[in-house]
Every structure is written in structure tokens, then in C-alpha cells.
PDB file of C-alpha atoms in Angstrom:
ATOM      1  CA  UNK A 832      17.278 123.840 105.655  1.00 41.00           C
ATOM      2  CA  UNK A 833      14.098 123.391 104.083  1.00 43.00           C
ATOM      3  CA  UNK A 834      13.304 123.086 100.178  1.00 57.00           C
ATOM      4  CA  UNK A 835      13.866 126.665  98.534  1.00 63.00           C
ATOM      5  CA  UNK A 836      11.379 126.077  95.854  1.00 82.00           C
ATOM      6  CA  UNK A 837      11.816 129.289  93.579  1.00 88.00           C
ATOM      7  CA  UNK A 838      11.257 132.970  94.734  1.00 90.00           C
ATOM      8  CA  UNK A 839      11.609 135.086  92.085  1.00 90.00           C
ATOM      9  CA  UNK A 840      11.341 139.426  92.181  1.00 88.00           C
ATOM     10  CA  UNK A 841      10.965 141.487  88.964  1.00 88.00           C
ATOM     11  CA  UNK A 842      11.943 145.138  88.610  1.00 83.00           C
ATOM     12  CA  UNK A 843       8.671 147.053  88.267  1.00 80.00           C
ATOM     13  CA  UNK A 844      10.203 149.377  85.912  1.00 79.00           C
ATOM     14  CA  UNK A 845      11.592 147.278  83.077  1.00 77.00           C
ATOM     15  CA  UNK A 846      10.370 143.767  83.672  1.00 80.00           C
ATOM     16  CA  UNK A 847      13.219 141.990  84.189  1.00 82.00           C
ATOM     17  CA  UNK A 848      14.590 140.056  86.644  1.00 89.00           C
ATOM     18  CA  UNK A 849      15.938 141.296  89.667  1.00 91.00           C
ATOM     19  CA  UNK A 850      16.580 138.750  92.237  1.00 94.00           C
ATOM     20  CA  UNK A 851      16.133 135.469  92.289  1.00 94.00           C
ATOM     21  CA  UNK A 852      16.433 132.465  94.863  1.00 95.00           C
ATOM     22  CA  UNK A 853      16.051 129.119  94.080  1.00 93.00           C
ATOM     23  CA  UNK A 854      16.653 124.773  94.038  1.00 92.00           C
ATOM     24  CA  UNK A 855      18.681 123.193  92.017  1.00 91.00           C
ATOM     25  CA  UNK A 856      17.867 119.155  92.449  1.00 88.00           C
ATOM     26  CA  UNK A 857      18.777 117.981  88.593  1.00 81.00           C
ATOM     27  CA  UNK A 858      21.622 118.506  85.754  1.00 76.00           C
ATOM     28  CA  UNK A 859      19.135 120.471  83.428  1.00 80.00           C
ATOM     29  CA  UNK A 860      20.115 123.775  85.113  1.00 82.00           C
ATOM     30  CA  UNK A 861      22.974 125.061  83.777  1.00 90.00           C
ATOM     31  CA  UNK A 862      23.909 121.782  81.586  1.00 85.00           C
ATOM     32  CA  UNK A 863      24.507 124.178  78.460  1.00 88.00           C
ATOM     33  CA  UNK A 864      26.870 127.408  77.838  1.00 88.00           C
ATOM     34  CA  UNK A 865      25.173 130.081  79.945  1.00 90.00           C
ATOM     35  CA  UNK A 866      25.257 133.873  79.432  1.00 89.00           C
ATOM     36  CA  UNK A 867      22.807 135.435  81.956  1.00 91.00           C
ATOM     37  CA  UNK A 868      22.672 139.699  82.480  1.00 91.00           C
ATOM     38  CA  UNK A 869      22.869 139.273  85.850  1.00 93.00           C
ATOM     39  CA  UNK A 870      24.968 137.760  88.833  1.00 95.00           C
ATOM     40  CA  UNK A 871      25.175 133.655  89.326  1.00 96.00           C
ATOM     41  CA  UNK A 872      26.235 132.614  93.065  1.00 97.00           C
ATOM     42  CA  UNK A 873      26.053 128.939  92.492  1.00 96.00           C
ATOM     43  CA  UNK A 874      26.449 126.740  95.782  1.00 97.00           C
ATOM     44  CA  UNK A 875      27.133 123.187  95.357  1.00 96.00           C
ATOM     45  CA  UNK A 876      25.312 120.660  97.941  1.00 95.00           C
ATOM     46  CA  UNK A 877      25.513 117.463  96.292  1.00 94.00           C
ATOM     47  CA  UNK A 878      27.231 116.043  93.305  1.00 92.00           C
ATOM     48  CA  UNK A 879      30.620 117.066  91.694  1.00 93.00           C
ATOM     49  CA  UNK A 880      32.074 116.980  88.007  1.00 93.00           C
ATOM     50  CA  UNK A 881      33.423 119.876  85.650  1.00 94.00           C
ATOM     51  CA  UNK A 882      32.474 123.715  85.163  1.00 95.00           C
ATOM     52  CA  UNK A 883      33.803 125.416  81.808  1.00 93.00           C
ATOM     53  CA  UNK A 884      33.912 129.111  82.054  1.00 92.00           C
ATOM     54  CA  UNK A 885      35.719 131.774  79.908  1.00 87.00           C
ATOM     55  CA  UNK A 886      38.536 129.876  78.536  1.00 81.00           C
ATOM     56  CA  UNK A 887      39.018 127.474  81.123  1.00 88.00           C
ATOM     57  CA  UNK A 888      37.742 124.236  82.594  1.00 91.00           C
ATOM     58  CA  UNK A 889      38.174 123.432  86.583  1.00 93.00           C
ATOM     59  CA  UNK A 890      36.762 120.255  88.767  1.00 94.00           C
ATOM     60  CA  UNK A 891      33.912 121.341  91.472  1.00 94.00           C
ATOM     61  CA  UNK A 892      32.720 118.876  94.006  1.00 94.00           C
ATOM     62  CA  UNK A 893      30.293 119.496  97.207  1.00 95.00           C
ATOM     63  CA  UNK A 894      30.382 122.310  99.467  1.00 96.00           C
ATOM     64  CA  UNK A 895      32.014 124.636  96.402  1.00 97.00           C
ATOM     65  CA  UNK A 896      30.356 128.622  95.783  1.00 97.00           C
ATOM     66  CA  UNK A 897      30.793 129.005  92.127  1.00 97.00           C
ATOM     67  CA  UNK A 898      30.299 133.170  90.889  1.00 96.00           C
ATOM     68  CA  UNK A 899      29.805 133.955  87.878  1.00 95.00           C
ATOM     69  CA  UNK A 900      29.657 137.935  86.817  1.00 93.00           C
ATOM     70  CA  UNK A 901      27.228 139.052  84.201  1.00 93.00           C
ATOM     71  CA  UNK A 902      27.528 137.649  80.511  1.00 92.00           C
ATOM     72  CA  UNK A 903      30.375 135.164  81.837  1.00 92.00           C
ATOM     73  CA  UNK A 904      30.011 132.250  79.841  1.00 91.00           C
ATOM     74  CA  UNK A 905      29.989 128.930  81.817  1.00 93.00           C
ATOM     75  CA  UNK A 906      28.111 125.346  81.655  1.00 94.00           C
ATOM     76  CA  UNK A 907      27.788 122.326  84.510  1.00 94.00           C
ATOM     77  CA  UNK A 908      29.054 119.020  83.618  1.00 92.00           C
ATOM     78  CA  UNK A 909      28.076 115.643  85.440  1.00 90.00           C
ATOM     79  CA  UNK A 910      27.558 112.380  85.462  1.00 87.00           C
ATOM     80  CA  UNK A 911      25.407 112.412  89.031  1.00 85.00           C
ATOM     81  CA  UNK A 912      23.202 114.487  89.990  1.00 88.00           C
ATOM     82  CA  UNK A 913      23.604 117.957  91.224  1.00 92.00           C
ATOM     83  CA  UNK A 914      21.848 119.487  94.250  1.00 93.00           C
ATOM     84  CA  UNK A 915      22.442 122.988  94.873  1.00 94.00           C
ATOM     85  CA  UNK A 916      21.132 126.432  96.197  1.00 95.00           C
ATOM     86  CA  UNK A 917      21.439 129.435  93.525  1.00 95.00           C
ATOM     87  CA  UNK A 918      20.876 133.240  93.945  1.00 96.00           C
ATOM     88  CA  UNK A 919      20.697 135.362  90.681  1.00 96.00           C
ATOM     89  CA  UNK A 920      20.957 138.949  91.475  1.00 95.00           C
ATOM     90  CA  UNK A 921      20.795 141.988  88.317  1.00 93.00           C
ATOM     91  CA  UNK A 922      23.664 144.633  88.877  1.00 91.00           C
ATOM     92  CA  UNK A 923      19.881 146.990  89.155  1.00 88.00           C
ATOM     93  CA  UNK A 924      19.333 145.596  92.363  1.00 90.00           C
ATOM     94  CA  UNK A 925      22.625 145.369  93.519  1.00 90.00           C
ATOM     95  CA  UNK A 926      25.667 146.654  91.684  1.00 84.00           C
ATOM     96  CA  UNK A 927      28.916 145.384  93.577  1.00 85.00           C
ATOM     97  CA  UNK A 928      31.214 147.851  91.128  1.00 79.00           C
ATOM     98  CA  UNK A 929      29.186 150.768  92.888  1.00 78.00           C
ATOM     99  CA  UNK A 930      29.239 149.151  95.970  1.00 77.00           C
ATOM    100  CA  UNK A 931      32.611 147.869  96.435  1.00 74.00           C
ATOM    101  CA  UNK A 932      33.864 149.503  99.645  1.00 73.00           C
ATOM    102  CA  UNK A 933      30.929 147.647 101.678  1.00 71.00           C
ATOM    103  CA  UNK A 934      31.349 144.471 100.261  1.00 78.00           C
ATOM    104  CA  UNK A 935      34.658 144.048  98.282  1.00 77.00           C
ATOM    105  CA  UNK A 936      33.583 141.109  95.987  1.00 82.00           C
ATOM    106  CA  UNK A 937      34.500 142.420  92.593  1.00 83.00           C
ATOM    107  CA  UNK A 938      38.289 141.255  92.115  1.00 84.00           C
ATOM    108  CA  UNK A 939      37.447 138.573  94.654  1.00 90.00           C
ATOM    109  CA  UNK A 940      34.418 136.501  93.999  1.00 92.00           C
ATOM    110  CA  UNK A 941      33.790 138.257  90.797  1.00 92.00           C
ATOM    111  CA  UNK A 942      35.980 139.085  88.011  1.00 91.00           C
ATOM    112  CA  UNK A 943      38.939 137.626  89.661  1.00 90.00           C
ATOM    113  CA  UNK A 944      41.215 136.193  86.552  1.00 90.00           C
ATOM    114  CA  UNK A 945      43.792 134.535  88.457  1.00 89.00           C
ATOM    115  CA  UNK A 946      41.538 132.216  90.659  1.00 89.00           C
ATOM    116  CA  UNK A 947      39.328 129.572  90.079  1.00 90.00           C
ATOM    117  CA  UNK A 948      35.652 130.327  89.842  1.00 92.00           C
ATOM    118  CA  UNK A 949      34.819 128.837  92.709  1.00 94.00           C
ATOM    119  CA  UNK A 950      35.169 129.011  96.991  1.00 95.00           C
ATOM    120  CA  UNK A 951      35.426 126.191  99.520  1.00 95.00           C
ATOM    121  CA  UNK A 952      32.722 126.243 101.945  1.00 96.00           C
ATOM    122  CA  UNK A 953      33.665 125.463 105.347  1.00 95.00           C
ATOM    123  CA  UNK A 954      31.515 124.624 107.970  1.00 95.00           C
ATOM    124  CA  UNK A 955      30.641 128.186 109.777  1.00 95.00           C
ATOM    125  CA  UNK A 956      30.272 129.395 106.451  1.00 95.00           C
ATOM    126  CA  UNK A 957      27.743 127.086 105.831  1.00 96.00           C
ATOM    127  CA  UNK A 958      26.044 128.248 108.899  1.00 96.00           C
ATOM    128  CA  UNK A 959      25.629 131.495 108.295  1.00 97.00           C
ATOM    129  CA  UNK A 960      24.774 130.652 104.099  1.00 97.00           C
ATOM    130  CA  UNK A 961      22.112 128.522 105.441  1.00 96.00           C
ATOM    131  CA  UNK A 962      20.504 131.312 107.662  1.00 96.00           C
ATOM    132  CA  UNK A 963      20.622 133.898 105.485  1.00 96.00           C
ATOM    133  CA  UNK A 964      18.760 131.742 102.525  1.00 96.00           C
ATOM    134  CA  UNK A 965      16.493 130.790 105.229  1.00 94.00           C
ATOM    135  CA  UNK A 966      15.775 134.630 105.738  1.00 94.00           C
ATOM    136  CA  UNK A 967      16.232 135.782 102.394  1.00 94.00           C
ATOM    137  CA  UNK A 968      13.022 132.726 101.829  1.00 92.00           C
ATOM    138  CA  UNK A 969      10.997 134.354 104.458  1.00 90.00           C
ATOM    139  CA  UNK A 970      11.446 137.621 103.378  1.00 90.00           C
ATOM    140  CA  UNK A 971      10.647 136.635  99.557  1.00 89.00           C
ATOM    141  CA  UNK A 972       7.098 134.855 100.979  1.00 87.00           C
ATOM    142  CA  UNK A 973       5.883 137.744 102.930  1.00 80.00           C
ATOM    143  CA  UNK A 974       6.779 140.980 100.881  1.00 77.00           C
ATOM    144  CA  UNK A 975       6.393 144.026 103.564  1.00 76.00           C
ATOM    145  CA  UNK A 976       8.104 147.664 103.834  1.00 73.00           C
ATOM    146  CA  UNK A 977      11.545 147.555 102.702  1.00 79.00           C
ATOM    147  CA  UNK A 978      11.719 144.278 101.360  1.00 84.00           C
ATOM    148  CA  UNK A 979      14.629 145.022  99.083  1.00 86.00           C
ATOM    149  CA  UNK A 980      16.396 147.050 101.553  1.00 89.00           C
ATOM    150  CA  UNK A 981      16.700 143.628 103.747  1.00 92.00           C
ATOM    151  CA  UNK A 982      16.911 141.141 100.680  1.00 94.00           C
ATOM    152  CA  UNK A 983      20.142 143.395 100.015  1.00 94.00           C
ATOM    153  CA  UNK A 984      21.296 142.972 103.840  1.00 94.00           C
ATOM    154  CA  UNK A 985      21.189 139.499 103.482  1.00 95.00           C
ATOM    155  CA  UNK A 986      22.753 139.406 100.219  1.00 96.00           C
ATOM    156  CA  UNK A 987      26.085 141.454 101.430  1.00 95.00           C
ATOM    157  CA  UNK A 988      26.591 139.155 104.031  1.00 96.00           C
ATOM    158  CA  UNK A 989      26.744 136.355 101.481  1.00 96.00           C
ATOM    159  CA  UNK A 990      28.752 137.825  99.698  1.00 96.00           C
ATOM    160  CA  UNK A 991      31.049 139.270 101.936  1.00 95.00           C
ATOM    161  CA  UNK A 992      31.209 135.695 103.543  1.00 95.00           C
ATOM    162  CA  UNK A 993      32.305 133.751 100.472  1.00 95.00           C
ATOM    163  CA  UNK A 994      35.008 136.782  99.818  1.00 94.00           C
ATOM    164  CA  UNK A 995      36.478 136.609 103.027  1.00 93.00           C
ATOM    165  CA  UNK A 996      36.464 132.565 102.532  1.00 94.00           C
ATOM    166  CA  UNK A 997      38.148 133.090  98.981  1.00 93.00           C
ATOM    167  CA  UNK A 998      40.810 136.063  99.994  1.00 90.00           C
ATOM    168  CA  UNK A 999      41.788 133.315 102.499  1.00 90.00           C
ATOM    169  CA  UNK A1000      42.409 130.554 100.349  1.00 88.00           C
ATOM    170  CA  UNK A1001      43.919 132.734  97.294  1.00 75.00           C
ATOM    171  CA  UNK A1002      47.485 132.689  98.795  1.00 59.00           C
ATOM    172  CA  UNK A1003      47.549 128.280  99.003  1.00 50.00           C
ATOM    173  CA  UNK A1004      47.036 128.396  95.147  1.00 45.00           C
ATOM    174  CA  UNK A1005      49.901 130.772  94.162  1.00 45.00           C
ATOM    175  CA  UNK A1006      52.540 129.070  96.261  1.00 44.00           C
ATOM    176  CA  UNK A1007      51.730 125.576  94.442  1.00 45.00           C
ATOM    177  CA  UNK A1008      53.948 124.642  92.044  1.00 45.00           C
ATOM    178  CA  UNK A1009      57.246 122.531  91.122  1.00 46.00           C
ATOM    179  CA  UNK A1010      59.551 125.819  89.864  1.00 52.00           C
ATOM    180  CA  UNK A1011      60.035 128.127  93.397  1.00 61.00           C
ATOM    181  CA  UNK A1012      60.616 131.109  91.147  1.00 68.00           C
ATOM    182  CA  UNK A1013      56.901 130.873  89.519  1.00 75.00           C
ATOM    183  CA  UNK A1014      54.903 132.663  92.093  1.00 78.00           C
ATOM    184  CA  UNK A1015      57.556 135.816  92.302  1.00 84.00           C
ATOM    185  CA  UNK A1016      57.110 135.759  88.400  1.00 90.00           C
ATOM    186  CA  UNK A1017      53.193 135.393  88.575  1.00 90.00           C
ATOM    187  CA  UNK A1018      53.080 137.908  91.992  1.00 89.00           C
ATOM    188  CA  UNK A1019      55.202 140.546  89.072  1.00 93.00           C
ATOM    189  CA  UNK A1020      52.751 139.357  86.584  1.00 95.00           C
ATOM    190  CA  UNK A1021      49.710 140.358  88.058  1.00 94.00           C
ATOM    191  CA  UNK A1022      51.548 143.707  88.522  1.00 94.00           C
ATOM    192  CA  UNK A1023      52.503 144.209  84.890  1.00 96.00           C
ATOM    193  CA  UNK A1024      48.934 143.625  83.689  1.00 96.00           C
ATOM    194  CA  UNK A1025      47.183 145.760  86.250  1.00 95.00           C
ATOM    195  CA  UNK A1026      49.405 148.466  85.188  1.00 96.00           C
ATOM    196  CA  UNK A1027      49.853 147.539  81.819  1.00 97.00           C
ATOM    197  CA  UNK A1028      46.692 146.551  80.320  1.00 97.00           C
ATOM    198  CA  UNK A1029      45.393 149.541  79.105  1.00 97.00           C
ATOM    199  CA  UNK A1030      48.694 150.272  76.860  1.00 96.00           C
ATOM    200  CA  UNK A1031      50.249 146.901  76.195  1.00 96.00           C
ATOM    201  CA  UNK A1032      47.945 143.750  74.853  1.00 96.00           C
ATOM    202  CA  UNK A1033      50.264 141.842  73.392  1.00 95.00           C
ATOM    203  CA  UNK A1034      51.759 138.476  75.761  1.00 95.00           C
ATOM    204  CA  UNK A1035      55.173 139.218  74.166  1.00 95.00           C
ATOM    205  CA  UNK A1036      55.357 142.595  76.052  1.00 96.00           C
ATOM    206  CA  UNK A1037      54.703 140.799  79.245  1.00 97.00           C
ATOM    207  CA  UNK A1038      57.311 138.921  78.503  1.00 96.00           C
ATOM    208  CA  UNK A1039      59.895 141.842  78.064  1.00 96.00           C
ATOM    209  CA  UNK A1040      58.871 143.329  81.160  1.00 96.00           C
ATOM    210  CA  UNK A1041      59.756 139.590  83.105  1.00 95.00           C
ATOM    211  CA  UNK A1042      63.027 139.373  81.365  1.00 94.00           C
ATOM    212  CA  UNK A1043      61.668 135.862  80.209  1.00 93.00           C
ATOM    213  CA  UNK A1044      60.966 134.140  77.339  1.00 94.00           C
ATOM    214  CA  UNK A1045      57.590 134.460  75.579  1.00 94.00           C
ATOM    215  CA  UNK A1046      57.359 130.536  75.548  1.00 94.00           C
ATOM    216  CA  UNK A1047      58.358 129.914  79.731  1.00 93.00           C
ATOM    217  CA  UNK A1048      55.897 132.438  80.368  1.00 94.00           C
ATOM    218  CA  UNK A1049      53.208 130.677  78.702  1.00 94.00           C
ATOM    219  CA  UNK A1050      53.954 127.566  80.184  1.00 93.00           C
ATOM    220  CA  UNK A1051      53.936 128.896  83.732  1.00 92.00           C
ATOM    221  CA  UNK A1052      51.251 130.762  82.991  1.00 93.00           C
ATOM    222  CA  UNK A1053      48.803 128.060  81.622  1.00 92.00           C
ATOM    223  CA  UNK A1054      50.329 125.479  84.736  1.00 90.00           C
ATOM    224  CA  UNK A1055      49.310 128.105  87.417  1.00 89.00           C
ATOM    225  CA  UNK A1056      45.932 130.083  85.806  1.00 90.00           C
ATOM    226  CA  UNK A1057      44.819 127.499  83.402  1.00 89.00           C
ATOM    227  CA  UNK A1058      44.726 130.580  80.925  1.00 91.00           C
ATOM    228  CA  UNK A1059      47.227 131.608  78.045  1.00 94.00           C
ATOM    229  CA  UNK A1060      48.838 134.836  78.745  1.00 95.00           C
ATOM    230  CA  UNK A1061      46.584 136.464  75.858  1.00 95.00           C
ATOM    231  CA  UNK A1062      43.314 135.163  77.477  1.00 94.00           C
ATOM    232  CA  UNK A1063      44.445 137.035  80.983  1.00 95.00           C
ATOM    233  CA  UNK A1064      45.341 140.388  78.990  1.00 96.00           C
ATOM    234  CA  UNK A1065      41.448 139.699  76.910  1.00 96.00           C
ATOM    235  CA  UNK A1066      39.362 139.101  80.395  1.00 95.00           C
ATOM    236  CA  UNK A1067      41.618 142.016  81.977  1.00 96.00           C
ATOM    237  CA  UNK A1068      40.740 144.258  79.381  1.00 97.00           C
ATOM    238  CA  UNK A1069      37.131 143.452  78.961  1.00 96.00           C
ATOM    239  CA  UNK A1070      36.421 143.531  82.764  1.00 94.00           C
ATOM    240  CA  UNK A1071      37.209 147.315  82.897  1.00 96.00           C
ATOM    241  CA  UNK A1072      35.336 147.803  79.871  1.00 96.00           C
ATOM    242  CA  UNK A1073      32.185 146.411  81.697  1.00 94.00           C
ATOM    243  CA  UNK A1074      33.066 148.672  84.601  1.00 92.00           C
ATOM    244  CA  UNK A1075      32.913 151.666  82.298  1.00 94.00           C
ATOM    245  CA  UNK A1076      30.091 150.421  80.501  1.00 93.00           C
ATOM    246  CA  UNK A1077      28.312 149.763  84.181  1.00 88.00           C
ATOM    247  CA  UNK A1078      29.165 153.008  85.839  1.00 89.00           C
ATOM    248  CA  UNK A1079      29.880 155.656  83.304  1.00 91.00           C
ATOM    249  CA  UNK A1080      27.630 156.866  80.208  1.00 91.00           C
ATOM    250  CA  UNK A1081      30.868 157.430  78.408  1.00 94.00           C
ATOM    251  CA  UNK A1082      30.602 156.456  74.805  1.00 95.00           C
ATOM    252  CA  UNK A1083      32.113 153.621  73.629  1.00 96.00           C
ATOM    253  CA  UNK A1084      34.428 155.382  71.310  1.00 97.00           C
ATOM    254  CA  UNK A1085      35.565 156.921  74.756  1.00 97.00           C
ATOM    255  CA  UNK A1086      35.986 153.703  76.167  1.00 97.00           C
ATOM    256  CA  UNK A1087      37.973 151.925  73.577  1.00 98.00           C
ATOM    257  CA  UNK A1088      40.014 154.932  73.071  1.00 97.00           C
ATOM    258  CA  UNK A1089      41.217 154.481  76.754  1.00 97.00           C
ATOM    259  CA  UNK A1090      41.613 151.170  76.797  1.00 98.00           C
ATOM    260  CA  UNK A1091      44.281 150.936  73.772  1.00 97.00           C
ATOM    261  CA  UNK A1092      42.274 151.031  70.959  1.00 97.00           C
ATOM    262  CA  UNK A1093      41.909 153.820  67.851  1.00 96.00           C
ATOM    263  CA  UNK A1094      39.535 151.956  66.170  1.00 96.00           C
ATOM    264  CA  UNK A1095      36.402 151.668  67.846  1.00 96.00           C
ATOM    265  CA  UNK A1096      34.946 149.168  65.440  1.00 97.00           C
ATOM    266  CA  UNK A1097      37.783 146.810  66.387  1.00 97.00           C
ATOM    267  CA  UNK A1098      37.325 147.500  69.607  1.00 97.00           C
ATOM    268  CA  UNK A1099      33.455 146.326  69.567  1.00 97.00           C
ATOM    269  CA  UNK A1100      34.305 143.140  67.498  1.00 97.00           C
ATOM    270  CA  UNK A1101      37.075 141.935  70.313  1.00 97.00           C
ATOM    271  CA  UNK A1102      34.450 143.120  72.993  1.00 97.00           C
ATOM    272  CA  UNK A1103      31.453 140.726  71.618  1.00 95.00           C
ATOM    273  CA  UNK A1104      33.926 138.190  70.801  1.00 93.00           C
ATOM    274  CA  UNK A1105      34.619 137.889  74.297  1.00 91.00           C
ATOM    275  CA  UNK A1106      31.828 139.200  75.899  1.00 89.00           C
ATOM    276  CA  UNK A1107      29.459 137.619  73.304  1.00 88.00           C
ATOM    277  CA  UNK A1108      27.442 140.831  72.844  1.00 92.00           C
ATOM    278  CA  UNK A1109      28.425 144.007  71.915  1.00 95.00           C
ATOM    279  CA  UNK A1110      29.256 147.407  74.222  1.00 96.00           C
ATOM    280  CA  UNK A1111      26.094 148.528  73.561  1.00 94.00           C
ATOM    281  CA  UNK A1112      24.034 145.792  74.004  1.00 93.00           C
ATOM    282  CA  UNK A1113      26.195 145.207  77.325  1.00 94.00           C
ATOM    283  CA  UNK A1114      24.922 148.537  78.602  1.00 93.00           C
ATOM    284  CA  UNK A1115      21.703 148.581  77.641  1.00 91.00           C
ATOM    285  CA  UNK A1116      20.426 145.341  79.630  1.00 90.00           C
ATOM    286  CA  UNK A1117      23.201 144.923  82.334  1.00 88.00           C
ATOM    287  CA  UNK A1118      24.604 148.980  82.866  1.00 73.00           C
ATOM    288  CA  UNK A1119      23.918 150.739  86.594  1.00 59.00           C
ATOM    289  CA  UNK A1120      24.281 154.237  84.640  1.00 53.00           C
ATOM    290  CA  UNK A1121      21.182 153.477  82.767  1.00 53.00           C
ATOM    291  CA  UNK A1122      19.294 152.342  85.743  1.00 47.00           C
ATOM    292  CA  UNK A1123      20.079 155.608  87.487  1.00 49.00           C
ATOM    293  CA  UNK A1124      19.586 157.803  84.545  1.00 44.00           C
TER     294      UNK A1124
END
């Protein structure tokens, strides 16, 4: 594939970015804590070393997708260089909350909180990643009718791509591990805190509902997610939060209120704690609901 160079389009209406395609051929990129209002779909080409993001740290190497959902704080770390292809996309121009059923990222590629950041790239995948930059390039040098209609094309099968490449390797990383019982626990886990979240925060609850001690559930935990128990409820929590804040011009009183918490000044200090800006700020510069509005 040819040098990307950078393409860059800016919503009309508010002057921000709205899609973005571009080279990355040094470590300067993304070699300090990012928090970006849009979509990061990072794919690695050359070079390896260590993303942190959220609370965690992983290894990437070549031929790796790293996704990163709006305000989700992560950083690069190498000692070579890193070459890689990167899309930036605002939920404005494409909101995969709103448009789940055609592409089913969101709990995949996106706020997933039991997976690793990131998606092996095999070699069809590759393939088809390379043609579609190729077109999305084209398309972003000649501008004609319905340019963002077809940027979007292109983008859903990227994305649909990488989630059908990550729903496919999900299953190797639960069944690793030494105990046999940990994946039944961390299968009922995941249960528990989908159903859960809204009423119970507390990692000592959790551990009630497994019949396990708060201290064994930590430790499997941490092995298997690379999270404490606490930072899973936290992301859980704060991921349906954006989804409210996205989607819904409920206030966020409303929002905390449904999520667990009477006090919505708490609530908006444990948001921008892990969010690192508050609900309002969140909506105001990343929600769909004020884009349609």
C-alpha cells in the first residue's frame, strides 16, 4: 500500500474533527497519555513494545488493531520505532452505540472490559484493511457526491472486520489459566456485573454472589483481566453512563440516579475521575443527542 500521508475531514457545523486517516512512521504519536473525543483504530505495521490504557498495561507487537473509545486514556511505549496506519473517527460522523445492529463493535472492539485492547490481524484481514484504506485515501483526495456516505461504507467494513477477528479470538483468552474452575467463575462474573452494576458497586458483593472469597476473587480476577474487581465495576459503570450521555438528553441527575447513585455531585466526581472530564463536558463535545438536536 502506498504512503497514507494525512487526510483529514472537519464537520462544517462545529469545526471539529470528523474523520481522519493517516501515517504513523515515528514514536511521537501517541508517546504520552492520550484522551481524544473521538474513536482511535490504531493498526500496528512495524515495531512492538507496551500500551497503557485505563488501568492496565498489555504488550502489542506487529500486525495488532488497537481501539480505543472516546476519552479512553492510553499512551505507546517503545524502544523501536513504530509504523502504523490510524483512523480517528468522531461518534458525529459515525456513532457505533446508534449503530450497533449493522456493525456490532461496541462490547467488541470498543468498550469491551474483559479483553485486551487490541486484535490480531491475520492475513485476509489484512487484505481487505489494506483495500479499504486504499479506498477510504481515494475517496478523501477527490471529495464528490456522497463522500461521507462511502467514507462510512468503508469504515463499517473495518470495523466489522476487526470484530469478527476479535469475537473469534475472545474464547482462547478465557480458557487460559492454571485453576480449571476460573473461567466458570469469570463466565458467572461477567453475568453478575452485567446484571448487577447498576445496584451493586462494591467487589465484596461480587464476591457474595460467587460464594468466594473477596481476596480469590481478586486474584483471579487481576491473573485473567489484568484489572481489580473495582476497576471492572468503575469502567462498567462509566461505559453506560457514556451511552446515556451519547444517546439520551437525560440529565445527569437522571443518569446517576439510575446508575446507583443519590448524589449526583458524587456521581460527577467518580465520572471525571475516571473519565477525566465531567458528564457534561462528556456530552457536550463527544454526545450523538446533541449532534441530532
Amino acid at each position: 500500500m502506498t504512503d497514507l500521508k494525512t487526510f483529514t475531514l472537519i464537520n462544517p457545523q462545529n469545526g471539529n474533527l470528523a474523520f481522519k486517516l493517516f501515517s504513523v512512521d515515528d514514536n511521537s504519536s501517541f508517546n504520552e497519555i492520550q484522551r481524544l473525543n473521538y474513536y482511535s483504530l490504531i493498526w500496528i505495521q512495524k515495531g512492538n513494545g507496551k500500551v497503557k490504557v485505563d488501568f492496565s498495561e498489555y504488550d502489542f507487537s506487529e500486525n495488532q488493531l488497537l481501539a480505543f473509545a472516546p476519552y479512553q486514556p492510553f499512551m505507546l511505549q517503545s524502544d523501536a520505532t513504530i509504523e502504523a496506519k490510524a483512523i480517528h473517527f468522531h461518534p458525529d460522523f459515525f456513532c457505533i452505540l446508534k449503530h450497533h445492529q449493522e456493525v456490532a463493535c461496541n462490547g467488541v472492539l470498543f468498550n469491551n472490559i474483559y479483553e485486551p485492547p487490541y486484535v490480531i490481524i491475520d492475513d485476509s484481514a489484512k487484505a481487505t484493511f489494506n483495500m479499504v484504506l486504499e479506498q477510504m485515501k481515494i475517496e478523501m483526495q477527490n471529495p464528490a457526491l456522497a463522500q461521507y456516505e462511502l467514507l462510512i461504507s468503508y469504515l463499517k467494513i473495518f470495523l466489522i472486520t476487526a470484530s469478527r477477528l476479535k469475537k473469534e479470538q475472545q474464547p482462547k483468552t478465557l480458557s487460559q489459566g492454571e485453576d480449571n474452575s476460573a473461567p466458570f467463575i469469570l463466565q458467572n462474573l461477567k453475568d453478575y456485573i452485567e446484571s448487577n452494576f447498576k445496584t451493586k458497586h462494591s467487589a465484596s458483593d461480587y464476591a457474595d454472589l460467587l460464594n468466594i472469597t473477596p481476596k480469590a476473587l481478586a486474584k483471579i480476577t487481576k491473573n485473567h483481566f489484568n484489572k481489580t474487581l473495582t476497576n471492572l465495576i468503575s469502567e462498567r459503570i462509566i461505559i453506560e453512563a457514556k451511552r446515556e450521555l451519547y444517546l439520551t438528553d437525560k440529565a445527569v441527575k437522571e443518569i446517576a440516579y439510575e446508575l446507583g447513585y443519590d448524589d449526583e455531585h458524587y456521581f460527577s466526581r467518580f465520572f471525571k475521575n475516571n473519565a477525566e472530564v465531567s458528564p457534561q463536558m462528556y456530552r457536550d463535545t463527544v454526545g450523538f443527542a446533541r449532534a441530532m438536536s
